[in-house]
Coordinates of C-alpha atoms in Angstrom, one line a residue:
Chain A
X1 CA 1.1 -15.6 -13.3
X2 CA -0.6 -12.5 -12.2
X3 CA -0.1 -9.2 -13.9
X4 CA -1.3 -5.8 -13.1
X5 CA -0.7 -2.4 -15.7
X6 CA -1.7 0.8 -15.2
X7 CA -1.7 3.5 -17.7
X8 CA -0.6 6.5 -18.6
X9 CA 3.0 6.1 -16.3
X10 CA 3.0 9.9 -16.2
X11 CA 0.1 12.4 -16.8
X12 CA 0.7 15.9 -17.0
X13 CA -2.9 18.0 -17.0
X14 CA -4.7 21.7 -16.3
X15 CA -6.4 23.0 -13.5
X16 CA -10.7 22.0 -15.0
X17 CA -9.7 18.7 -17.4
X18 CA -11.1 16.0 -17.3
X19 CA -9.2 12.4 -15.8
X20 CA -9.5 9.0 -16.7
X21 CA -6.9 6.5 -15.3
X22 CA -6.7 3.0 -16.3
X23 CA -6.2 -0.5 -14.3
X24 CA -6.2 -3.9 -15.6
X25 CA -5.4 -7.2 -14.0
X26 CA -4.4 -10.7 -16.4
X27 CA -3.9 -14.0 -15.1
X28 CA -7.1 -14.2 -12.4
X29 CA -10.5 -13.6 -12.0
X30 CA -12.9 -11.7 -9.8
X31 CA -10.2 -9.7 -7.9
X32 CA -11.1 -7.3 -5.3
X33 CA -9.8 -4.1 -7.1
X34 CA -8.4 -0.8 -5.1
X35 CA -7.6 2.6 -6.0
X36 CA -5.6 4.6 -3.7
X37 CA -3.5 8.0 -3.9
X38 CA -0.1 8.6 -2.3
X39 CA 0.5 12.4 -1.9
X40 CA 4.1 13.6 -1.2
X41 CA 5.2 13.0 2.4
X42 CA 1.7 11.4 3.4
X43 CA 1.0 7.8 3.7
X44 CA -1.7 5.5 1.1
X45 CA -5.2 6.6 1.2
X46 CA -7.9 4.4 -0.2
X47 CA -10.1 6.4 -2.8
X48 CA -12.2 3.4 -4.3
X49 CA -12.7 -0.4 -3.7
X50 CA -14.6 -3.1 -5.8
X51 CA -15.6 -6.9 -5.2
X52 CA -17.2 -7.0 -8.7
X53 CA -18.5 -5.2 -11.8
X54 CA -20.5 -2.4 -11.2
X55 CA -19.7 -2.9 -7.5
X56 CA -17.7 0.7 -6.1
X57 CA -17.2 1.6 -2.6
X58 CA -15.9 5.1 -2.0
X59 CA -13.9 5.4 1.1
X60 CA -13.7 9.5 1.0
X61 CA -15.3 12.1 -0.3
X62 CA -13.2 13.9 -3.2
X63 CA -13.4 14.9 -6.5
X64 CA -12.9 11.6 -8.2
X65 CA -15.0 8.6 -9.1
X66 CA -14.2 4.8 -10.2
X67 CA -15.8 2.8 -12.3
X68 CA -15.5 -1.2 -12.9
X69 CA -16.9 -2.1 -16.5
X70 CA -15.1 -5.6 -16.8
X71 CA -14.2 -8.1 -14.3
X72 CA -10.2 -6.7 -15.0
X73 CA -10.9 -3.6 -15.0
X74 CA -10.5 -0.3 -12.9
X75 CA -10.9 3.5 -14.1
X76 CA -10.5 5.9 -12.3
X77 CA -12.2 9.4 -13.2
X78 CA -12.8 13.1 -12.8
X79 CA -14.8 15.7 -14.6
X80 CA -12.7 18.5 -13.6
X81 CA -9.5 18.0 -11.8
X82 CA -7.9 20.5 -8.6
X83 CA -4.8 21.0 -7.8
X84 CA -5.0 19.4 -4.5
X85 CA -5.6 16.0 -6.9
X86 CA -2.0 15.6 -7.9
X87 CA 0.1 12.7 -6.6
X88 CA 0.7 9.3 -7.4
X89 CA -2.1 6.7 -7.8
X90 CA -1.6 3.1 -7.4
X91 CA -4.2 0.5 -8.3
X92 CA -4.0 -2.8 -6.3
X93 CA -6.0 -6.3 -6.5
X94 CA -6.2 -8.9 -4.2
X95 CA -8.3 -12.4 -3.7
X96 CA -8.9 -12.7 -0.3
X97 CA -8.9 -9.7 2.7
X98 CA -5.4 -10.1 2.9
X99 CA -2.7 -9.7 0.5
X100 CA -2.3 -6.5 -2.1
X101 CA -0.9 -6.5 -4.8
X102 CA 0.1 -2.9 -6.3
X103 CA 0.4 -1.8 -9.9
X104 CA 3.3 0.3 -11.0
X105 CA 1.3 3.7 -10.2
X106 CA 0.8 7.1 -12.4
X107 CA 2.1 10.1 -11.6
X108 CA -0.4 13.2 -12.2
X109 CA 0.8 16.7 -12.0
X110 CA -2.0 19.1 -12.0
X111 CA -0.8 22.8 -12.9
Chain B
X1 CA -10.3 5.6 12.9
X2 CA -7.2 3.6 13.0
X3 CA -4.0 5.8 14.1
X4 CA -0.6 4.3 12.3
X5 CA 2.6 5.3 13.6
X6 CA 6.6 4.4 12.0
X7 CA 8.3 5.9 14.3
X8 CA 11.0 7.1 12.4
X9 CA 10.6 8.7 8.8
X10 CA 14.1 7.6 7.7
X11 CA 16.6 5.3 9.2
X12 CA 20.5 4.8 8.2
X13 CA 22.5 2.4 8.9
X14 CA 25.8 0.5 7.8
X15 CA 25.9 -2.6 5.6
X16 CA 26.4 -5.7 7.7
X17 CA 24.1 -4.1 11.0
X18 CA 20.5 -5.6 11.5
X19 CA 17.6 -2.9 10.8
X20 CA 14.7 -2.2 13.0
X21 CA 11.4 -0.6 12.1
X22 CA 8.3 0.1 14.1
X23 CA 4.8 0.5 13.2
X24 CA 2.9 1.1 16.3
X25 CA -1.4 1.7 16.5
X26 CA -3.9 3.1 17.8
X27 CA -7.2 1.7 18.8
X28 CA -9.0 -1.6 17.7
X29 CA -6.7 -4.7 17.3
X30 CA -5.9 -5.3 13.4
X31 CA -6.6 -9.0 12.3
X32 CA -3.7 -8.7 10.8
X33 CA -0.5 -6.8 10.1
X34 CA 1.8 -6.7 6.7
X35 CA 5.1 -4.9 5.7
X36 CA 5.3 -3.8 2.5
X37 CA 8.4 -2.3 0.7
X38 CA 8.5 0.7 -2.3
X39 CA 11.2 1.8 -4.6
X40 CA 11.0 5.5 -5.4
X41 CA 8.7 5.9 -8.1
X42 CA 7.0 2.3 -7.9
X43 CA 4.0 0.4 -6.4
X44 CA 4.7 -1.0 -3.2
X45 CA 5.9 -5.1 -2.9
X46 CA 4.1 -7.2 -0.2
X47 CA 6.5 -8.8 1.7
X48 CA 5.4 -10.3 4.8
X49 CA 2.1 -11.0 6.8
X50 CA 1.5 -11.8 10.3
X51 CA -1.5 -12.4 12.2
X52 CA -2.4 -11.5 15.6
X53 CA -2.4 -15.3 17.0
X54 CA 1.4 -15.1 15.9
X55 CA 4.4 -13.6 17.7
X56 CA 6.7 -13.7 15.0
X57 CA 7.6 -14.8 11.6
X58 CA 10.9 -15.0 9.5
X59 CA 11.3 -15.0 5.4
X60 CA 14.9 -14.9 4.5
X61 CA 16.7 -12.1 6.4
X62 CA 13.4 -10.4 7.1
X63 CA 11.9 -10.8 10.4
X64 CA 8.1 -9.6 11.9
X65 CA 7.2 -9.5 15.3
X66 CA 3.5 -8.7 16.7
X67 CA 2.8 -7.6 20.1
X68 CA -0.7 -7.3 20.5
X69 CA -0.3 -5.6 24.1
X70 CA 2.1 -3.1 23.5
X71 CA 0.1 -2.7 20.1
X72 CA 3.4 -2.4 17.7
X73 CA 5.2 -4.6 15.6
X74 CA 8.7 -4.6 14.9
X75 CA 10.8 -5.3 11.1
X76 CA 13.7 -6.6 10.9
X77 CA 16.2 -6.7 8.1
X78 CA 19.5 -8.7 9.2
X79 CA 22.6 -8.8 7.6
X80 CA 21.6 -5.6 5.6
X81 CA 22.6 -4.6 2.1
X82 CA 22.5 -1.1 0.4
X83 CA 19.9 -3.3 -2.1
X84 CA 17.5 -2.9 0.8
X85 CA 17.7 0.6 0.5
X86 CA 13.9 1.3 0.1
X87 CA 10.6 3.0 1.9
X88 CA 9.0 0.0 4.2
X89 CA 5.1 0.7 4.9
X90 CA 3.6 -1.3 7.4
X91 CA -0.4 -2.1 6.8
X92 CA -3.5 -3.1 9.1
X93 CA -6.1 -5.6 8.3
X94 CA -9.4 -6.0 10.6
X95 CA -9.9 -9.3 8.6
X96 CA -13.6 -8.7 8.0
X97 CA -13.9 -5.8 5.4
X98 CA -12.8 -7.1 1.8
X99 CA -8.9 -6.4 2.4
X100 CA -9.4 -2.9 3.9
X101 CA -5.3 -1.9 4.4
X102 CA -4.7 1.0 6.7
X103 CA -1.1 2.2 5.7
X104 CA 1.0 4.1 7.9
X105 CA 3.5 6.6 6.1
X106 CA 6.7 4.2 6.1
X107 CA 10.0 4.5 7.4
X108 CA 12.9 5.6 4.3
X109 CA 15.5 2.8 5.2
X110 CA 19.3 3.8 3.5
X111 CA 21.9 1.1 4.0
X112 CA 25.6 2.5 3.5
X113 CA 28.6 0.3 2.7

């Protein structure tokens, strides 16, 4: 069966650090991979998507950037990282247009 | 863009009663249409998909409806339990752009005993 991890659960960091999140899939190959951030109150917003390696669509512009280096996996990075760049991320995959399946998320707190 | 709309933002209701949730939109017709449900602090769980050639479909006590005219589709949970105490997202799919979801902001359903 299919799993999905992301890593760290919780990340607390300051105002100007850097970011990277981690994503990986087991049990299939050549997912479509999504990013996407859930601020409090507000609904899922796609940041990145991916069809294969190297492959990264950006659906907004922000302050973040993706990267796919294996077929299974997703990072998702920043140089420097805002307040306005807290809330929970949740990386999904999928095989066809349809169906998502969502990772278990991190939580960043920027102070 | 795509406009999402769940009506309500939380809905309670007693254990036993049938629960109804609506996620209506805005312009171009979705390919698609999927509920979702997330536990506070977790990813969100697929749960069903309907397409626009379908009225309705049933899984369980869980039942989706898809009016394409009115532009809304309805949830259903019958026979509720304080277990389906959850946020339910509803999702749009234009079927032709790599499994590009548009989310609305879900409806908080709390089931009392």
């Amino acid at each position: 069966s299919q799993t999905i991890h992301q890593w760290p659960a919780t990340l607390v960091q300051p105002v100007g650090s850097p970011l990277s999140l981690e994503c990986t899939v087991e049990g299939t190959s050549n997912p479509n991979l999504y990013w996407y951030r859930q601020a409090a109150g507000r609904g899922l917003q796609l940041l990145f998507y991916s069809v294969g390696i190297g492959q990264i669509s950006s659906e907004v512009p922000q302050n973040l950037s993706a990267s796919r280096p294996q077929d299974r996996q997703f990072i998702l990075s920043s140089k420097k990282l805002l307040l306005s760049d807290s809330g929970f991320y949740l990386c999904a995959w999928g095989l066809s247009e349809e169906t998502q399946y969502f990772g278990p998320g991190t939580r960043l707190l920027v102070l | 863009s795509q406009k999402i709309e769940q009506n309500s933002e939380a809905l309670n209701i007693q254990e036993g009663k049938t629960a109804t949730l609506t996620c209506n939109y805005t312009n171009y017709s979705p390919a698609y249409l999927q509920w979702y449900r997330q536990d506070p602090g977790r990813g969100p769980v697929f749960l069903l998909l309907i397409r626009e050639n379908e009225k309705e479909k049933r899984k369980e006590r869980l039942k989706v409806t898809f009016d394409t005219t009115l532009k809304q589709s309805l949830f259903h949970i019958t026979a509720s339990q304080p277990a389906d105490s959850a946020t339910y997202l509803c999702a749009l799919g234009r079927g032709s752009t790599l499994g590009r979801l548009y989310f609305g902001r879900g409806t908080q359903l709390t089931v009392w005993p």
